[in-house]
Amino acid sequence: MDSDGAVSTAGGVGGISSGAGGTAARDVAVLGAGMHPWGKWGRSFVEYGTTAARAALADAGLDWRQVQSVVGADTVRCGYPGYVAGATFAQALGWQGARVTSVYAACASGAQAIGAARAQILAGLSDVVLVVGADSAPKGFFAPAGGDRPDDPDWLRFRLLGATNPAYFGLYARRRMALHGDTPDDFALVKVKNAAAGALNPNARYRKPVSAEEVAASAVVADPLRLLDICATSDGAAALVLSSMEFARRHGVAADPVRIRAVSTVTPVYPRTVLDLPDIATDSAAATPTPAARSFRASIAQAAYEEAGIGPEDLSLAEVYDLSTALELEWYEDIGLCEPGGAAKLVREGTTALGGRVPVNASGGLASFGEAVPAQAIAQVCELTWQLRGAAGERQVPGARAGITANQGLFGHGSAVVAVR
């Protein structure tokens, strides 16, 4: 741990700018970022996605016909992929011969799409790739699609336990309270922090500051979590235009573009001894003499740090997956901002708020946006892009140079992206 409380990674710090033979050789440029505002608009996800895509292309200063590949994060219906998103958006924008790819990884779909686009660029298959994710979410919480699927753990947890997503969020919160002494007041501070940031974000669905007293007065959903502790389901979209560094230089699109330096999509390691959504049981630690060195979520960030050649001490900001206020605190520890049990102290001291040492969810997070499943990991990278450019307006993190996103999809889908400038 360094003097500020951040946990150093085993890979050490490689610096933000590496030589041609180092981590920078795997960089891809972020030429454009665009979004359709989050909300409940009642329109097609295709409309949202094309709006975000056109905004990203305009931001990049490129014509749609220059795009050589489209990677779409599959739109979700009740937890399951519903549409072939790559071709859907290519058709909506106007067929022009680009290759298409569609990706499904539940809530990690957007990061998987970014990873697929980056791989195509680094392999020399495409110079310019458009990444799009969009959704029109159902009302209420997500529930499984119809039919019997006894080999599907997501279906099983609803059928056998009746355990909705908020039920798991409540269990995670109770675990933090038992292990670390966190309190509902600590959880409420996360909502207060994120609502303050979201109030400054024109793309957020909820743009109103919230007090701790308002959180405490909201209805109990899954004890100890209340309505304002849990994110909503939303409509929305996000898009990125990625390119090779050579293309960016050759076309003069950006003199010093934001660069994606790492994409982590790792899976868990046996045994998993902590219950995780949507599982209803854990692996037995008695079956192996060597338990995993770190949790699944911690391994997602660790892999990203190692690939990028940086550590948590190098971060200017982070965007993490705050399905609930208590889960955001868990991510502080998983991305190495503090040791296990130290997260509540960070939020109490304002370390992760705008103006703090390492702002987390400067966008407002899912607390302010809600879930638009295939778009949210892409939206996280949009926020990093604007912050690293110094273009985030009133929520700008001064001097931002490096950021990480952290996300997790059902069924062992890891998701983290490191962006630098």
CSV table of C-alpha atoms in Angstrom, one decimal:
chain,number,residue,atom,x,y,z
A,1,MET,CA,0.0,0.0,0.0
A,2,ASP,CA,1.3,3.5,-0.8
A,3,SER,CA,1.2,6.5,1.4
A,4,ASP,CA,-2.2,7.5,0.2
A,5,GLY,CA,-3.8,4.1,0.9
A,6,ALA,CA,-3.8,2.7,-2.6
A,7,VAL,CA,-2.7,-0.9,-3.0
A,8,SER,CA,0.2,-1.4,-5.4
A,9,THR,CA,-0.1,-4.1,-8.0
A,10,ALA,CA,2.4,-6.9,-8.5
A,11,GLY,CA,3.1,-5.7,-12.0
A,12,GLY,CA,4.4,-2.4,-10.8
A,13,VAL,CA,4.1,0.9,-12.5
A,14,GLY,CA,5.1,1.2,-16.1
A,15,GLY,CA,4.3,4.9,-16.5
A,16,ILE,CA,1.6,6.5,-18.6
A,17,SER,CA,3.8,6.8,-21.7
A,18,SER,CA,5.8,3.7,-22.7
A,19,GLY,CA,8.2,3.2,-25.5
A,20,ALA,CA,7.4,1.7,-28.9
A,21,GLY,CA,8.3,-1.8,-27.7
A,22,GLY,CA,6.2,-1.6,-24.4
A,23,THR,CA,2.6,-1.3,-23.5
A,24,ALA,CA,2.1,1.7,-25.9
A,25,ALA,CA,2.6,-0.7,-28.8
A,26,ARG,CA,-0.9,-2.2,-28.0
A,27,ASP,CA,-2.6,1.2,-27.7
A,28,VAL,CA,-5.6,2.1,-29.9
A,29,ALA,CA,-6.9,5.6,-30.2
A,30,VAL,CA,-10.3,6.8,-29.1
A,31,LEU,CA,-11.2,9.2,-31.9
A,32,GLY,CA,-14.9,9.7,-31.0
A,33,ALA,CA,-17.3,9.2,-28.1
A,34,GLY,CA,-21.1,9.7,-28.2
A,35,MET,CA,-24.2,8.9,-26.2
A,36,HIS,CA,-27.9,9.1,-26.3
A,37,PRO,CA,-29.1,10.4,-22.9
A,38,TRP,CA,-30.4,7.8,-20.5
A,39,GLY,CA,-34.1,7.7,-19.4
A,40,LYS,CA,-37.3,5.9,-20.1
A,41,TRP,CA,-38.0,7.1,-23.6
A,42,GLY,CA,-40.2,4.3,-24.9
A,43,ARG,CA,-38.5,4.1,-28.3
A,44,SER,CA,-36.5,1.5,-30.2
A,45,PHE,CA,-32.9,0.7,-29.1
A,46,VAL,CA,-32.0,1.1,-32.8
A,47,GLU,CA,-32.9,4.8,-32.6
A,48,TYR,CA,-30.8,5.3,-29.4
A,49,GLY,CA,-27.8,3.4,-30.9
A,50,THR,CA,-27.7,5.3,-34.2
A,51,THR,CA,-28.0,8.6,-32.3
A,52,ALA,CA,-25.0,7.7,-30.2
A,53,ALA,CA,-23.1,6.4,-33.2
A,54,ARG,CA,-23.6,9.5,-35.2
A,55,ALA,CA,-22.5,11.6,-32.2
A,56,ALA,CA,-19.3,9.5,-31.9
A,57,LEU,CA,-18.6,9.9,-35.7
A,58,ALA,CA,-19.1,13.6,-35.5
A,59,ASP,CA,-16.8,13.8,-32.5
A,60,ALA,CA,-14.2,11.9,-34.4
A,61,GLY,CA,-14.6,14.1,-37.5
A,62,LEU,CA,-15.1,11.0,-39.7
A,63,ASP,CA,-17.7,10.0,-42.3
A,64,TRP,CA,-19.6,6.8,-41.7
A,65,ARG,CA,-18.2,5.4,-45.0
A,66,GLN,CA,-14.7,5.5,-43.4
A,67,VAL,CA,-15.7,2.9,-40.8
A,68,GLN,CA,-14.4,-0.5,-41.7
A,69,SER,CA,-15.9,-2.5,-38.9
A,70,VAL,CA,-18.9,-2.3,-36.6
A,71,VAL,CA,-18.9,-4.2,-33.3
A,72,GLY,CA,-22.3,-4.2,-31.5
A,73,ALA,CA,-23.0,-5.2,-27.9
A,74,ASP,CA,-26.1,-7.3,-28.1
A,75,THR,CA,-29.3,-5.7,-26.8
A,76,VAL,CA,-30.8,-7.7,-23.9
A,77,ARG,CA,-34.3,-8.9,-23.2
A,78,CYS,CA,-34.8,-10.1,-19.6
A,79,GLY,CA,-31.1,-11.0,-19.1
A,80,TYR,CA,-30.7,-12.7,-22.5
A,81,PRO,CA,-29.4,-11.5,-25.9
A,82,GLY,CA,-32.2,-10.3,-28.1
A,83,TYR,CA,-30.8,-8.8,-31.3
A,84,VAL,CA,-27.8,-9.1,-33.6
A,85,ALA,CA,-26.6,-5.7,-32.8
A,86,GLY,CA,-23.6,-5.2,-35.2
A,87,ALA,CA,-25.6,-5.8,-38.3
A,88,THR,CA,-28.6,-3.9,-36.8
A,89,PHE,CA,-26.6,-0.7,-36.4
A,90,ALA,CA,-24.7,-1.1,-39.8
A,91,GLN,CA,-28.1,-1.4,-41.6
A,92,ALA,CA,-29.6,1.6,-39.7
A,93,LEU,CA,-26.5,3.7,-40.5
A,94,GLY,CA,-26.6,2.6,-44.2
A,95,TRP,CA,-25.0,-0.5,-45.7
A,96,GLN,CA,-21.5,0.3,-46.8
A,97,GLY,CA,-19.7,-3.0,-46.7
A,98,ALA,CA,-18.2,-2.8,-43.2
A,99,ARG,CA,-17.5,-6.1,-41.4
A,100,VAL,CA,-19.8,-6.7,-38.4
A,101,THR,CA,-19.4,-8.4,-35.1
A,102,SER,CA,-22.0,-8.9,-32.3
A,103,VAL,CA,-21.0,-9.6,-28.7
A,104,TYR,CA,-23.0,-10.8,-25.7
A,105,ALA,CA,-21.5,-10.9,-22.2
A,106,ALA,CA,-24.4,-9.7,-20.1
A,107,CYS,CA,-23.5,-6.5,-18.3
A,108,ALA,CA,-19.9,-6.8,-19.6
A,109,SER,CA,-21.0,-6.8,-23.3
A,110,GLY,CA,-19.8,-3.3,-23.9
A,111,ALA,CA,-16.2,-4.1,-22.7
A,112,GLN,CA,-16.2,-7.3,-24.7
A,113,ALA,CA,-17.2,-5.2,-27.8
A,114,ILE,CA,-14.4,-2.8,-27.1
A,115,GLY,CA,-12.0,-5.7,-26.7
A,116,ALA,CA,-13.1,-7.3,-30.0
A,117,ALA,CA,-12.7,-3.9,-31.8
A,118,ARG,CA,-9.2,-3.4,-30.3
A,119,ALA,CA,-8.2,-6.9,-31.4
A,120,GLN,CA,-9.3,-6.3,-35.0
A,121,ILE,CA,-7.3,-3.0,-35.0
A,122,LEU,CA,-4.1,-4.6,-33.5
A,123,ALA,CA,-4.4,-7.5,-35.9
A,124,GLY,CA,-4.4,-5.2,-38.9
A,125,LEU,CA,-7.9,-6.2,-39.9
A,126,SER,CA,-9.4,-2.7,-39.6
A,127,ASP,CA,-8.1,0.8,-39.2
A,128,VAL,CA,-11.4,2.3,-37.9
A,129,VAL,CA,-14.0,0.5,-35.8
A,130,LEU,CA,-17.3,1.7,-34.5
A,131,VAL,CA,-18.4,0.2,-31.2
A,132,VAL,CA,-22.1,0.6,-30.2
A,133,GLY,CA,-24.3,-0.5,-27.4
A,134,ALA,CA,-28.0,0.4,-26.8
A,135,ASP,CA,-31.0,-0.9,-25.0
A,136,SER,CA,-34.7,-0.3,-24.3
A,137,ALA,CA,-35.0,-1.8,-20.8
A,138,PRO,CA,-38.2,-3.4,-19.4
A,139,LYS,CA,-40.0,-1.8,-16.4
A,140,GLY,CA,-39.0,-3.0,-13.0
A,141,PHE,CA,-36.1,-5.4,-12.3
A,142,PHE,CA,-34.7,-7.9,-14.7
A,143,ALA,CA,-36.4,-11.3,-14.7
A,144,PRO,CA,-35.6,-14.5,-16.7
A,145,ALA,CA,-37.2,-15.1,-20.1
A,146,GLY,CA,-39.9,-17.7,-20.3
A,147,GLY,CA,-39.3,-21.4,-20.7
A,148,ASP,CA,-37.6,-24.1,-18.7
A,149,ARG,CA,-33.8,-24.1,-18.6
A,150,PRO,CA,-32.5,-26.3,-15.7
A,151,ASP,CA,-28.9,-25.9,-16.9
A,152,ASP,CA,-29.1,-22.1,-16.6
A,153,PRO,CA,-28.1,-20.7,-13.2
A,154,ASP,CA,-29.9,-17.4,-13.8
A,155,TRP,CA,-33.2,-19.3,-14.4
A,156,LEU,CA,-32.5,-21.6,-11.5
A,157,ARG,CA,-32.1,-18.8,-8.9
A,158,PHE,CA,-35.4,-17.3,-9.8
A,159,ARG,CA,-37.2,-20.7,-10.0
A,160,LEU,CA,-35.7,-22.2,-6.9
A,161,LEU,CA,-35.1,-19.2,-4.6
A,162,GLY,CA,-37.2,-16.4,-6.1
A,163,ALA,CA,-34.0,-14.3,-5.7
A,164,THR,CA,-34.2,-11.1,-7.7
A,165,ASN,CA,-31.1,-9.0,-8.4
A,166,PRO,CA,-31.9,-6.7,-5.4
A,167,ALA,CA,-32.0,-9.7,-3.1
A,168,TYR,CA,-28.3,-10.4,-4.0
A,169,PHE,CA,-27.4,-6.7,-3.6
A,170,GLY,CA,-28.9,-6.9,-0.1
A,171,LEU,CA,-26.9,-10.0,0.7
A,172,TYR,CA,-23.6,-8.3,-0.4
A,173,ALA,CA,-24.5,-5.3,1.8
A,174,ARG,CA,-25.1,-7.5,4.8
A,175,ARG,CA,-21.8,-9.3,4.2
A,176,ARG,CA,-20.0,-5.9,4.2
A,177,MET,CA,-21.7,-5.0,7.4
A,178,ALA,CA,-20.7,-8.3,9.1
A,179,LEU,CA,-17.1,-8.3,7.9
A,180,HIS,CA,-16.1,-4.7,7.9
A,181,GLY,CA,-18.6,-2.9,10.1
A,182,ASP,CA,-20.1,-0.8,7.2
A,183,THR,CA,-23.4,0.9,8.0
A,184,PRO,CA,-26.4,2.0,6.0
A,185,ASP,CA,-25.2,5.5,6.5
A,186,ASP,CA,-22.0,4.6,4.6
A,187,PHE,CA,-24.0,3.2,1.8
A,188,ALA,CA,-26.1,6.4,1.6
A,189,LEU,CA,-23.0,8.5,1.2
A,190,VAL,CA,-22.3,6.7,-2.0
A,191,LYS,CA,-25.7,7.7,-3.4
A,192,VAL,CA,-25.2,11.3,-2.2
A,193,LYS,CA,-21.8,11.4,-3.9
A,194,ASN,CA,-23.0,9.9,-7.2
A,195,ALA,CA,-26.2,12.0,-7.3
A,196,ALA,CA,-24.1,15.2,-6.9
A,197,ALA,CA,-21.9,14.2,-9.9
A,198,GLY,CA,-24.9,13.0,-12.0
A,199,ALA,CA,-26.6,16.4,-11.5
A,200,LEU,CA,-23.7,17.9,-13.6
A,201,ASN,CA,-24.0,15.3,-16.4
A,202,PRO,CA,-26.4,16.2,-19.3
A,203,ASN,CA,-26.6,12.5,-20.3
A,204,ALA,CA,-27.7,11.2,-16.9
A,205,ARG,CA,-31.3,10.2,-16.3
A,206,TYR,CA,-31.4,11.5,-12.7
A,207,ARG,CA,-30.0,15.0,-12.4
A,208,LYS,CA,-31.0,16.0,-8.9
A,209,PRO,CA,-28.8,16.1,-5.8
A,210,VAL,CA,-29.9,13.7,-3.0
A,211,SER,CA,-29.3,14.0,0.7
A,212,ALA,CA,-28.5,11.1,3.1
A,213,GLU,CA,-31.8,11.8,4.8
A,214,GLU,CA,-33.7,11.2,1.5
A,215,VAL,CA,-31.9,7.9,1.1
A,216,ALA,CA,-32.8,6.9,4.6
A,217,ALA,CA,-36.4,7.9,4.0
A,218,SER,CA,-36.8,5.9,0.8
A,219,ALA,CA,-38.6,2.6,0.8
A,220,VAL,CA,-36.8,-0.6,1.9
A,221,VAL,CA,-36.3,-2.9,-1.2
A,222,ALA,CA,-33.9,-5.6,0.1
A,223,ASP,CA,-32.8,-4.9,3.7
A,224,PRO,CA,-30.6,-3.1,4.4
A,225,LEU,CA,-30.8,-1.4,1.0
A,226,ARG,CA,-33.5,1.2,0.2
A,227,LEU,CA,-34.9,2.3,-3.1
A,228,LEU,CA,-32.2,5.1,-3.5
A,229,ASP,CA,-29.4,2.5,-2.8
A,230,ILE,CA,-30.3,0.5,-6.0
A,231,CYS,CA,-30.0,1.5,-9.6
A,232,ALA,CA,-32.9,1.6,-12.0
A,233,THR,CA,-33.3,0.0,-15.4
A,234,SER,CA,-33.1,2.5,-18.3
A,235,ASP,CA,-33.1,3.2,-22.0
A,236,GLY,CA,-29.9,4.6,-23.4
A,237,ALA,CA,-26.9,4.2,-25.7
A,238,ALA,CA,-23.2,4.8,-26.0
A,239,ALA,CA,-20.7,4.6,-28.9
A,240,LEU,CA,-17.0,4.9,-29.5
A,241,VAL,CA,-14.9,5.3,-32.7
A,242,LEU,CA,-11.6,3.5,-32.2
A,243,SER,CA,-8.7,3.5,-34.6
A,244,SER,CA,-5.1,2.4,-35.0
A,245,MET,CA,-2.5,5.0,-33.8
A,246,GLU,CA,-1.2,5.1,-37.4
A,247,PHE,CA,-4.6,6.1,-38.7
A,248,ALA,CA,-5.0,8.8,-36.1
A,249,ARG,CA,-1.6,10.3,-37.0
A,250,ARG,CA,-2.1,9.9,-40.8
A,251,HIS,CA,-5.5,11.6,-40.8
A,252,GLY,CA,-4.6,14.2,-38.2
A,253,VAL,CA,-7.9,13.4,-36.4
A,254,ALA,CA,-6.3,14.0,-33.0
A,255,ALA,CA,-2.8,15.2,-32.2
A,256,ASP,CA,-2.8,13.5,-28.8
A,257,PRO,CA,-5.8,11.1,-28.6
A,258,VAL,CA,-7.0,9.3,-25.6
A,259,ARG,CA,-5.7,5.7,-25.9
A,260,ILE,CA,-7.1,2.4,-24.7
A,261,ARG,CA,-4.2,0.6,-23.2
A,262,ALA,CA,-5.8,-2.5,-21.7
A,263,VAL,CA,-9.0,-4.5,-21.9
A,264,SER,CA,-9.5,-7.2,-19.2
A,265,THR,CA,-12.2,-9.9,-19.8
A,266,VAL,CA,-10.9,-12.6,-17.5
A,267,THR,CA,-13.0,-15.4,-15.9
A,268,PRO,CA,-13.1,-16.6,-12.3
A,269,VAL,CA,-10.6,-19.0,-10.8
A,270,TYR,CA,-11.6,-22.2,-8.9
A,271,PRO,CA,-12.6,-22.3,-6.2
A,272,ARG,CA,-15.1,-19.4,-5.8
A,273,THR,CA,-15.8,-19.2,-2.1
A,274,VAL,CA,-17.9,-16.1,-2.1
A,275,LEU,CA,-21.5,-16.2,-3.4
A,276,ASP,CA,-21.9,-14.2,-6.6
A,277,LEU,CA,-24.9,-13.3,-8.8
A,278,PRO,CA,-26.6,-15.5,-10.2
A,279,ASP,CA,-25.1,-18.5,-8.4
A,280,ILE,CA,-26.9,-20.1,-5.5
A,281,ALA,CA,-23.9,-22.0,-4.0
A,282,THR,CA,-20.2,-21.6,-3.8
A,283,ASP,CA,-17.3,-23.9,-4.6
A,284,SER,CA,-15.9,-25.8,-1.6
A,285,ALA,CA,-12.6,-24.4,-0.3
A,286,ALA,CA,-11.9,-27.9,1.2
A,287,ALA,CA,-11.5,-29.3,-2.3
A,288,THR,CA,-8.2,-27.5,-3.0
A,289,PRO,CA,-5.2,-26.7,-0.8
A,290,THR,CA,-4.5,-23.4,-2.5
A,291,PRO,CA,-7.5,-21.0,-2.6
A,292,ALA,CA,-7.5,-18.2,-5.2
A,293,ALA,CA,-5.2,-15.4,-4.3
A,294,ARG,CA,-7.8,-12.8,-5.0
A,295,SER,CA,-11.5,-12.5,-5.6
A,296,PHE,CA,-13.0,-12.6,-9.2
A,297,ARG,CA,-13.7,-8.9,-9.2
A,298,ALA,CA,-10.2,-8.1,-7.9
A,299,SER,CA,-8.7,-10.3,-10.6
A,300,ILE,CA,-10.5,-8.3,-13.3
A,301,ALA,CA,-8.7,-5.1,-12.4
A,302,GLN,CA,-5.4,-6.8,-11.7
A,303,ALA,CA,-5.3,-8.2,-15.2
A,304,ALA,CA,-6.0,-4.7,-16.7
A,305,TYR,CA,-3.3,-3.1,-14.5
A,306,GLU,CA,-0.7,-5.7,-15.6
A,307,GLU,CA,-1.5,-5.3,-19.3
A,308,ALA,CA,-1.4,-1.5,-19.0
A,309,GLY,CA,1.7,-1.3,-17.0
A,310,ILE,CA,0.2,0.9,-14.3
A,311,GLY,CA,-1.3,0.5,-10.9
A,312,PRO,CA,-4.1,2.0,-8.8
A,313,GLU,CA,-1.6,4.6,-7.5
A,314,ASP,CA,-1.5,6.0,-11.1
A,315,LEU,CA,-5.3,6.5,-11.4
A,316,SER,CA,-6.8,9.9,-11.9
A,317,LEU,CA,-10.3,8.5,-11.7
A,318,ALA,CA,-12.4,5.3,-12.0
A,319,GLU,CA,-15.8,4.3,-13.3
A,320,VAL,CA,-17.2,1.3,-11.5
A,321,TYR,CA,-20.4,-0.8,-11.7
A,322,ASP,CA,-22.6,0.6,-8.9
A,323,LEU,CA,-25.6,-1.7,-9.2
A,324,SER,CA,-26.0,-0.8,-5.5
A,325,THR,CA,-24.3,1.6,-3.2
A,326,ALA,CA,-22.7,-1.2,-1.2
A,327,LEU,CA,-21.3,-2.8,-4.4
A,328,GLU,CA,-19.6,0.4,-5.2
A,329,LEU,CA,-17.7,0.2,-1.9
A,330,GLU,CA,-16.7,-3.4,-2.8
A,331,TRP,CA,-15.2,-2.1,-6.1
A,332,TYR,CA,-13.0,0.4,-4.3
A,333,GLU,CA,-11.2,-2.6,-2.7
A,334,ASP,CA,-11.3,-4.7,-5.9
A,335,ILE,CA,-9.6,-2.0,-8.0
A,336,GLY,CA,-6.9,-1.5,-5.3
A,337,LEU,CA,-7.9,1.9,-3.9
A,338,CYS,CA,-7.6,0.5,-0.4
A,339,GLU,CA,-7.3,-2.8,1.5
A,340,PRO,CA,-10.4,-4.9,2.2
A,341,GLY,CA,-12.5,-3.1,4.7
A,342,GLY,CA,-11.2,0.4,3.9
A,343,ALA,CA,-13.8,1.5,1.4
A,344,ALA,CA,-16.2,3.1,3.8
A,345,LYS,CA,-13.4,5.3,5.2
A,346,LEU,CA,-12.7,6.6,1.6
A,347,VAL,CA,-16.3,7.6,1.0
A,348,ARG,CA,-16.6,9.2,4.4
A,349,GLU,CA,-13.5,11.3,3.8
A,350,GLY,CA,-14.5,12.4,0.3
A,351,THR,CA,-11.6,10.6,-1.3
A,352,THR,CA,-13.8,9.2,-4.1
A,353,ALA,CA,-16.0,12.3,-4.6
A,354,LEU,CA,-15.4,15.0,-7.2
A,355,GLY,CA,-12.5,17.0,-5.8
A,356,GLY,CA,-11.2,14.0,-4.0
A,357,ARG,CA,-7.9,12.2,-4.6
A,358,VAL,CA,-9.5,9.5,-6.9
A,359,PRO,CA,-13.0,10.4,-8.0
A,360,VAL,CA,-15.1,7.3,-8.6
A,361,ASN,CA,-18.1,7.5,-10.9
A,362,ALA,CA,-17.6,11.2,-11.8
A,363,SER,CA,-20.3,10.5,-14.5
A,364,GLY,CA,-22.8,9.9,-11.7
A,365,GLY,CA,-22.6,6.1,-12.2
A,366,LEU,CA,-25.6,3.8,-12.6
A,367,ALA,CA,-27.1,5.6,-9.6
A,368,SER,CA,-27.7,8.5,-11.9
A,369,PHE,CA,-28.0,6.6,-15.2
A,370,GLY,CA,-29.7,3.3,-14.5
A,371,GLU,CA,-28.9,0.1,-16.4
A,372,ALA,CA,-29.0,0.0,-20.2
A,373,VAL,CA,-27.1,-3.3,-20.2
A,374,PRO,CA,-25.2,-3.4,-23.5
A,375,ALA,CA,-24.3,0.3,-23.3
A,376,GLN,CA,-23.1,0.8,-19.8
A,377,ALA,CA,-19.5,-0.5,-20.1
A,378,ILE,CA,-19.1,1.6,-23.3
A,379,ALA,CA,-20.6,4.6,-21.5
A,380,GLN,CA,-17.9,4.2,-18.8
A,381,VAL,CA,-15.2,4.6,-21.4
A,382,CYS,CA,-17.0,7.6,-22.9
A,383,GLU,CA,-16.7,9.2,-19.5
A,384,LEU,CA,-13.0,8.4,-19.3
A,385,THR,CA,-12.5,9.8,-22.8
A,386,TRP,CA,-14.1,13.2,-21.9
A,387,GLN,CA,-12.3,13.4,-18.6
A,388,LEU,CA,-8.9,12.6,-20.1
A,389,ARG,CA,-9.5,15.2,-22.8
A,390,GLY,CA,-10.4,17.8,-20.2
A,391,ALA,CA,-13.9,18.1,-21.7
A,392,ALA,CA,-16.1,17.0,-18.9
A,393,GLY,CA,-17.4,20.4,-17.9
A,394,GLU,CA,-18.4,21.0,-14.3
A,395,ARG,CA,-17.6,17.4,-13.3
A,396,GLN,CA,-14.0,17.6,-14.7
A,397,VAL,CA,-11.3,15.9,-12.8
A,398,PRO,CA,-8.3,18.3,-12.9
A,399,GLY,CA,-5.2,17.0,-14.8
A,400,ALA,CA,-6.7,13.5,-15.5
A,401,ARG,CA,-4.1,11.2,-17.1
A,402,ALA,CA,-5.3,7.6,-16.5
A,403,GLY,CA,-8.5,5.9,-15.6
A,404,ILE,CA,-10.0,2.5,-15.2
A,405,THR,CA,-13.5,1.1,-15.7
A,406,ALA,CA,-14.7,-1.9,-13.8
A,407,ASN,CA,-17.8,-4.0,-14.6
A,408,GLN,CA,-19.0,-7.5,-14.3
A,409,GLY,CA,-21.4,-9.6,-16.3
A,410,LEU,CA,-23.4,-12.7,-15.3
A,411,PHE,CA,-21.8,-16.1,-15.9
A,412,GLY,CA,-18.2,-15.1,-15.2
A,413,HIS,CA,-17.8,-12.2,-17.6
A,414,GLY,CA,-15.1,-9.9,-16.4
A,415,SER,CA,-14.8,-6.3,-17.7
A,416,ALA,CA,-12.2,-3.6,-17.1
A,417,VAL,CA,-10.7,-1.0,-19.5
A,418,VAL,CA,-7.7,1.2,-18.9
A,419,ALA,CA,-7.5,4.5,-20.8
A,420,VAL,CA,-4.6,6.9,-20.7
A,421,ARG,CA,-3.5,10.2,-22.2
